[in-house]
Short mmCIF file of N, CA, C and O in Angstrom, two decimals:
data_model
loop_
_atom_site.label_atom_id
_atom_site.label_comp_id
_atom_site.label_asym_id
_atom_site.label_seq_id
_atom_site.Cartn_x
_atom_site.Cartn_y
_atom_site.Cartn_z
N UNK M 608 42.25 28.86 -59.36
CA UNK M 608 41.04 28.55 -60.09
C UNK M 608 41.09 27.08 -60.50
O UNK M 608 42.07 26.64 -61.10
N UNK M 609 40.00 26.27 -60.17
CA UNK M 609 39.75 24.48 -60.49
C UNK M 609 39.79 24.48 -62.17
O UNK M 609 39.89 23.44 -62.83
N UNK M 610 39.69 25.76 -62.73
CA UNK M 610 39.15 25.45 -64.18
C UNK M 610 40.85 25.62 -65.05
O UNK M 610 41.03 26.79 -65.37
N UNK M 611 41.99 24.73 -65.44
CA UNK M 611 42.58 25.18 -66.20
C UNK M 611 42.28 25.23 -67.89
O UNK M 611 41.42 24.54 -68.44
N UNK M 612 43.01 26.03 -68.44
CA UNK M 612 42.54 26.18 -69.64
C UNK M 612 44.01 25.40 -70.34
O UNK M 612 45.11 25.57 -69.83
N UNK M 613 43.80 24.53 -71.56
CA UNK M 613 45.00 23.95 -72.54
C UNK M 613 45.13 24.63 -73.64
O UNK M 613 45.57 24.03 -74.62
N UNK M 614 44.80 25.91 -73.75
CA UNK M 614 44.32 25.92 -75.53
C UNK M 614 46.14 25.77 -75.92
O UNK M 614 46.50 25.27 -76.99
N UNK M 615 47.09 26.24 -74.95
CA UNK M 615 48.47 26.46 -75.63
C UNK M 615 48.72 24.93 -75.96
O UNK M 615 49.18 24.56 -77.04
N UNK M 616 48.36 24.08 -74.95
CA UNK M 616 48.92 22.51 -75.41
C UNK M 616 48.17 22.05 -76.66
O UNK M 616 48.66 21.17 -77.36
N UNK M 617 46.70 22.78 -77.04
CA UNK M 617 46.48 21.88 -78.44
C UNK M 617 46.76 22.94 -79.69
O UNK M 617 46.18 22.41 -80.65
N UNK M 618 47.25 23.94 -80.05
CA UNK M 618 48.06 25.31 -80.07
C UNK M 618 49.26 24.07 -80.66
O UNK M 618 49.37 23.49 -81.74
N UNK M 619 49.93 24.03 -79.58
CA UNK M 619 51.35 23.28 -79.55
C UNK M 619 51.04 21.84 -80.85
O UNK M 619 51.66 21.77 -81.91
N UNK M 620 49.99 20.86 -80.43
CA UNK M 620 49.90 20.18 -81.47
C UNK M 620 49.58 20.39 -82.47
O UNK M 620 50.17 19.71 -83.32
N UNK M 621 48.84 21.11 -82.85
CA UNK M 621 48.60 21.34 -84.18
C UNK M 621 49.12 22.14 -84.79
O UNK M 621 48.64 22.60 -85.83
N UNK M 622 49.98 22.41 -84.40
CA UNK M 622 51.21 23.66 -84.90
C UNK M 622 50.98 24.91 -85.34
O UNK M 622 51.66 25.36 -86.26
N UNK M 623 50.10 25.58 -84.81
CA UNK M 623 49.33 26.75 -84.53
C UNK M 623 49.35 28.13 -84.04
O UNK M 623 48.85 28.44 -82.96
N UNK M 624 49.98 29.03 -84.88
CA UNK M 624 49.97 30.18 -83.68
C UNK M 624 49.00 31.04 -83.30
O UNK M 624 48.06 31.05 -84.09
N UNK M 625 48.85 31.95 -82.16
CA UNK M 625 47.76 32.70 -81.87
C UNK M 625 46.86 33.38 -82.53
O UNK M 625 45.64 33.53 -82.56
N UNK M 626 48.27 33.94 -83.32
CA UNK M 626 47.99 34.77 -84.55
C UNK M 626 46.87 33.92 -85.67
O UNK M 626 45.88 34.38 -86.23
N UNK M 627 47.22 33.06 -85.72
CA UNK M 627 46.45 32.16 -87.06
C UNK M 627 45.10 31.56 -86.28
O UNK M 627 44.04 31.42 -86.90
N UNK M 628 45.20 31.30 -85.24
CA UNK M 628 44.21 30.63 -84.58
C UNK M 628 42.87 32.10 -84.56
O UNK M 628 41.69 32.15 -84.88
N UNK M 629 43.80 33.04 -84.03
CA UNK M 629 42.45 34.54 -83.93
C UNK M 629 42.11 35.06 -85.13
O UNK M 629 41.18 35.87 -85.17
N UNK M 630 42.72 34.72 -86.19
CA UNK M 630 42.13 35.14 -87.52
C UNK M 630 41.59 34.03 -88.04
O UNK M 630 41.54 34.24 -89.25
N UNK M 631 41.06 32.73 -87.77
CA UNK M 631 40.43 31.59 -88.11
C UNK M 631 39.11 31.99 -87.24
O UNK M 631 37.95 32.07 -87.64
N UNK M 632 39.60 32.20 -85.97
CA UNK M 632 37.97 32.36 -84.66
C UNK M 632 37.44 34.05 -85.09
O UNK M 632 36.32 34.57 -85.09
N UNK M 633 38.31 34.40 -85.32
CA UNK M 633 37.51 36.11 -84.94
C UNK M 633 37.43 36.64 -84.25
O UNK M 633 36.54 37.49 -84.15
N UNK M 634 38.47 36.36 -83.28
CA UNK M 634 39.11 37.38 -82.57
C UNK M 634 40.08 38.11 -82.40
O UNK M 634 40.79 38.13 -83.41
N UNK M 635 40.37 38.58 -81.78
CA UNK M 635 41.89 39.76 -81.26
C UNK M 635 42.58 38.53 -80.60
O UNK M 635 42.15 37.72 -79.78
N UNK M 636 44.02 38.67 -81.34
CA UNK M 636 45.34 37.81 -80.37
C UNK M 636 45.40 37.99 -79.11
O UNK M 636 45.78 37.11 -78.34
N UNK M 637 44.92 39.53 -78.64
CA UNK M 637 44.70 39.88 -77.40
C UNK M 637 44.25 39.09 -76.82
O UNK M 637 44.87 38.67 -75.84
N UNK M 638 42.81 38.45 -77.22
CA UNK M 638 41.89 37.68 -76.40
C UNK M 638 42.17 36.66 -76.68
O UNK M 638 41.46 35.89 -76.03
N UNK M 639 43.06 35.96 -77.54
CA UNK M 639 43.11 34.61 -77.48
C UNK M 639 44.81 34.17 -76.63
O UNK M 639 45.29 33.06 -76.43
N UNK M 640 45.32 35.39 -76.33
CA UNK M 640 46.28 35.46 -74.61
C UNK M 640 45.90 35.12 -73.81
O UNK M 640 46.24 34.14 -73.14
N UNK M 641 44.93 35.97 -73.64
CA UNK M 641 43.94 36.07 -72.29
C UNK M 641 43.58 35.10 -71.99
O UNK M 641 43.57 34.79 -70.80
N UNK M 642 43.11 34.20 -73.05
CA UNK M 642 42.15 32.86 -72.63
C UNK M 642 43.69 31.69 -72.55
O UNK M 642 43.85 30.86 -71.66
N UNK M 643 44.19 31.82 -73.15
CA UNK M 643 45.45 31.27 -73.05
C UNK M 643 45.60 30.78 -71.03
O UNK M 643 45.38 29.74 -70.41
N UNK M 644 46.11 32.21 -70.60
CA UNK M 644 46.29 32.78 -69.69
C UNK M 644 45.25 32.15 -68.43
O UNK M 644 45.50 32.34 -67.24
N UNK M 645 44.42 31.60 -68.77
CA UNK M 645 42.98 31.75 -67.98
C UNK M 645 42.32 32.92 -67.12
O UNK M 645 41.67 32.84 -66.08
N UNK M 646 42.82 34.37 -68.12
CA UNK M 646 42.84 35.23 -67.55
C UNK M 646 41.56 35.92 -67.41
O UNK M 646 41.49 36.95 -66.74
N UNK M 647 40.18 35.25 -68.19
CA UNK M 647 38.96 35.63 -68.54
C UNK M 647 38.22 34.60 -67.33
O UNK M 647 38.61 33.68 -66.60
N UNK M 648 36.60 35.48 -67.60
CA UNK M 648 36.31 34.83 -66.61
C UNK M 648 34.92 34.31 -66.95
O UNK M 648 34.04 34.06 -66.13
N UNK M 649 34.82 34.17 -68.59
CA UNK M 649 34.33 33.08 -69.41
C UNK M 649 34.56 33.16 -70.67
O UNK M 649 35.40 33.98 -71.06
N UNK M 650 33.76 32.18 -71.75
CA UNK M 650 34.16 32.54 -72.58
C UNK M 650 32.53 31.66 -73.41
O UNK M 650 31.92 30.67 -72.99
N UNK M 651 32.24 32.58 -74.75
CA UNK M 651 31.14 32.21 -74.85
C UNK M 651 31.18 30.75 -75.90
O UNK M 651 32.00 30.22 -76.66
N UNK M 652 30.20 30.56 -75.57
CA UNK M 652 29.44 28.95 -76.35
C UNK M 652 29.84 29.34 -78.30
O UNK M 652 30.15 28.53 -79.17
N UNK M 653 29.66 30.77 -78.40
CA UNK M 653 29.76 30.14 -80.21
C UNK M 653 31.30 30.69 -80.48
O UNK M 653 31.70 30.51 -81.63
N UNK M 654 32.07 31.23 -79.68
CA UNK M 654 33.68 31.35 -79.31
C UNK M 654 34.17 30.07 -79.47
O UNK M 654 34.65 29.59 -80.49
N UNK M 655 34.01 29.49 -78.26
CA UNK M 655 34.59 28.12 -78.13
C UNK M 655 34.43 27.08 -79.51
O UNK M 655 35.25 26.48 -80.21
N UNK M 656 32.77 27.22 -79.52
CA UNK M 656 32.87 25.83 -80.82
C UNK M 656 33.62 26.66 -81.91
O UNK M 656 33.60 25.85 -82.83
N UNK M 657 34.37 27.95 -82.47
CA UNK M 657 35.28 28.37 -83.32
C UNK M 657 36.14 27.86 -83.30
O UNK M 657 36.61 27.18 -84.22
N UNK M 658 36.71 28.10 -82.00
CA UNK M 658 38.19 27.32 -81.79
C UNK M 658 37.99 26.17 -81.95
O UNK M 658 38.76 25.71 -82.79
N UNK M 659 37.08 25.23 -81.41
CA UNK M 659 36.75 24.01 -81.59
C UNK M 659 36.79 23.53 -83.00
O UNK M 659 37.30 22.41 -83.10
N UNK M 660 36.45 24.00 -83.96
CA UNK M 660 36.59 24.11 -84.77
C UNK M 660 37.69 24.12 -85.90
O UNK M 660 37.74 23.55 -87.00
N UNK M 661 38.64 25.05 -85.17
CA UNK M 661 39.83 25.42 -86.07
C UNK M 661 41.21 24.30 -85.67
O UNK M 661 42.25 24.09 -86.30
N UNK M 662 40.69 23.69 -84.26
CA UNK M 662 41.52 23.20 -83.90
C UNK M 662 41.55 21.55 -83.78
O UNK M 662 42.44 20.83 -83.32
N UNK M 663 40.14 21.17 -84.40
CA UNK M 663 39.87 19.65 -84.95
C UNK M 663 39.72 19.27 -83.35
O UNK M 663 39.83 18.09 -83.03
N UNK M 664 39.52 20.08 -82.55
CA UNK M 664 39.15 19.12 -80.71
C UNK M 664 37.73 19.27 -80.53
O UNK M 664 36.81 19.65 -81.26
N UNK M 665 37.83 18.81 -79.20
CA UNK M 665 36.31 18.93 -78.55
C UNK M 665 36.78 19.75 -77.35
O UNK M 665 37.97 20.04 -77.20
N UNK M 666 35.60 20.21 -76.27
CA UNK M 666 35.91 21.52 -75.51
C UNK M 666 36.36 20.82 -74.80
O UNK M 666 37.53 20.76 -75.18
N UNK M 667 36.22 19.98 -73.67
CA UNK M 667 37.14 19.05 -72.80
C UNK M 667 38.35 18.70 -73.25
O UNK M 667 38.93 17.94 -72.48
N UNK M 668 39.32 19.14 -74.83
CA UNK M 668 40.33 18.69 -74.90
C UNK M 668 40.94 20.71 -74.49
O UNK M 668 42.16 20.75 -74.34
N UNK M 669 40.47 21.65 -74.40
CA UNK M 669 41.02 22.88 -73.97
C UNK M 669 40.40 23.41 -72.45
O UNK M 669 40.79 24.50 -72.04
N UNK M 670 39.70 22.84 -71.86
CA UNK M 670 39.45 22.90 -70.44
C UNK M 670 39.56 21.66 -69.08
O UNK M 670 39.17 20.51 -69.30
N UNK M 671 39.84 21.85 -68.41
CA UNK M 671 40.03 20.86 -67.66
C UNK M 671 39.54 21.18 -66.07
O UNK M 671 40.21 22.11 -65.62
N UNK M 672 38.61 20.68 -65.15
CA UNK M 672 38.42 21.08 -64.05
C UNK M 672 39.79 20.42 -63.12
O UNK M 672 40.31 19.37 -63.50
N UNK M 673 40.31 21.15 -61.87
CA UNK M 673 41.27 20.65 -61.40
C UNK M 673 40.42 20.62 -60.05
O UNK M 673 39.34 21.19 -60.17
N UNK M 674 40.69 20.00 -58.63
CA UNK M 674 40.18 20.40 -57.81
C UNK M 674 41.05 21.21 -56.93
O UNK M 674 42.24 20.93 -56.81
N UNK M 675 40.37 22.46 -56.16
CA UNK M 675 41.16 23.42 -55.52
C UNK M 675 40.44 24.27 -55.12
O UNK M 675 39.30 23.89 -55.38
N UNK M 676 40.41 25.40 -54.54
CA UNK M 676 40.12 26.43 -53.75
C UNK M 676 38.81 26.89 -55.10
O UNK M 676 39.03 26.72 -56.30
N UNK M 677 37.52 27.46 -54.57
CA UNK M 677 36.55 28.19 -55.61
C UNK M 677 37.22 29.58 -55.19
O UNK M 677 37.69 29.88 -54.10
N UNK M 678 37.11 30.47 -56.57
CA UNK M 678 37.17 32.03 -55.98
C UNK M 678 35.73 32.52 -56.29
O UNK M 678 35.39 33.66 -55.99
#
């Protein structure tokens, strides 16, 4: 997949765990694995600006297009 996801690298800076990050957004740790993972296969607009949010970034600092194969 061209799309990687960083949330663990800004996670990592801000010294953050999943746990604290999904009870700031409102979600299940589950799902904030998953997206970890790039295991989803989106994720919505008022999701993201949460995390965005909790994590003082902008969405281009937790997504990144790579180039490679489309599935």
């Amino acid at each position: 997949m061209p799309i990687i996801v960083n949330l663990d690298v800004m996670l990592a800076r801000r010294k953050m765990r999943s746990r604290e990050l999904a009870e700031l957004v409102g979600i299940t740790e589950q799902n904030i694995s998953l997206l970890k993972s790039g295991k989803v296969r989106g994720v919505r607009f008022d999701t993201l600006e949460r995390i965005c949010a909790a994590l003082q970034c902008q969405p281009g600092d937790l997504l990144e297009w790579r180039e490679g194969p489309l599935e």
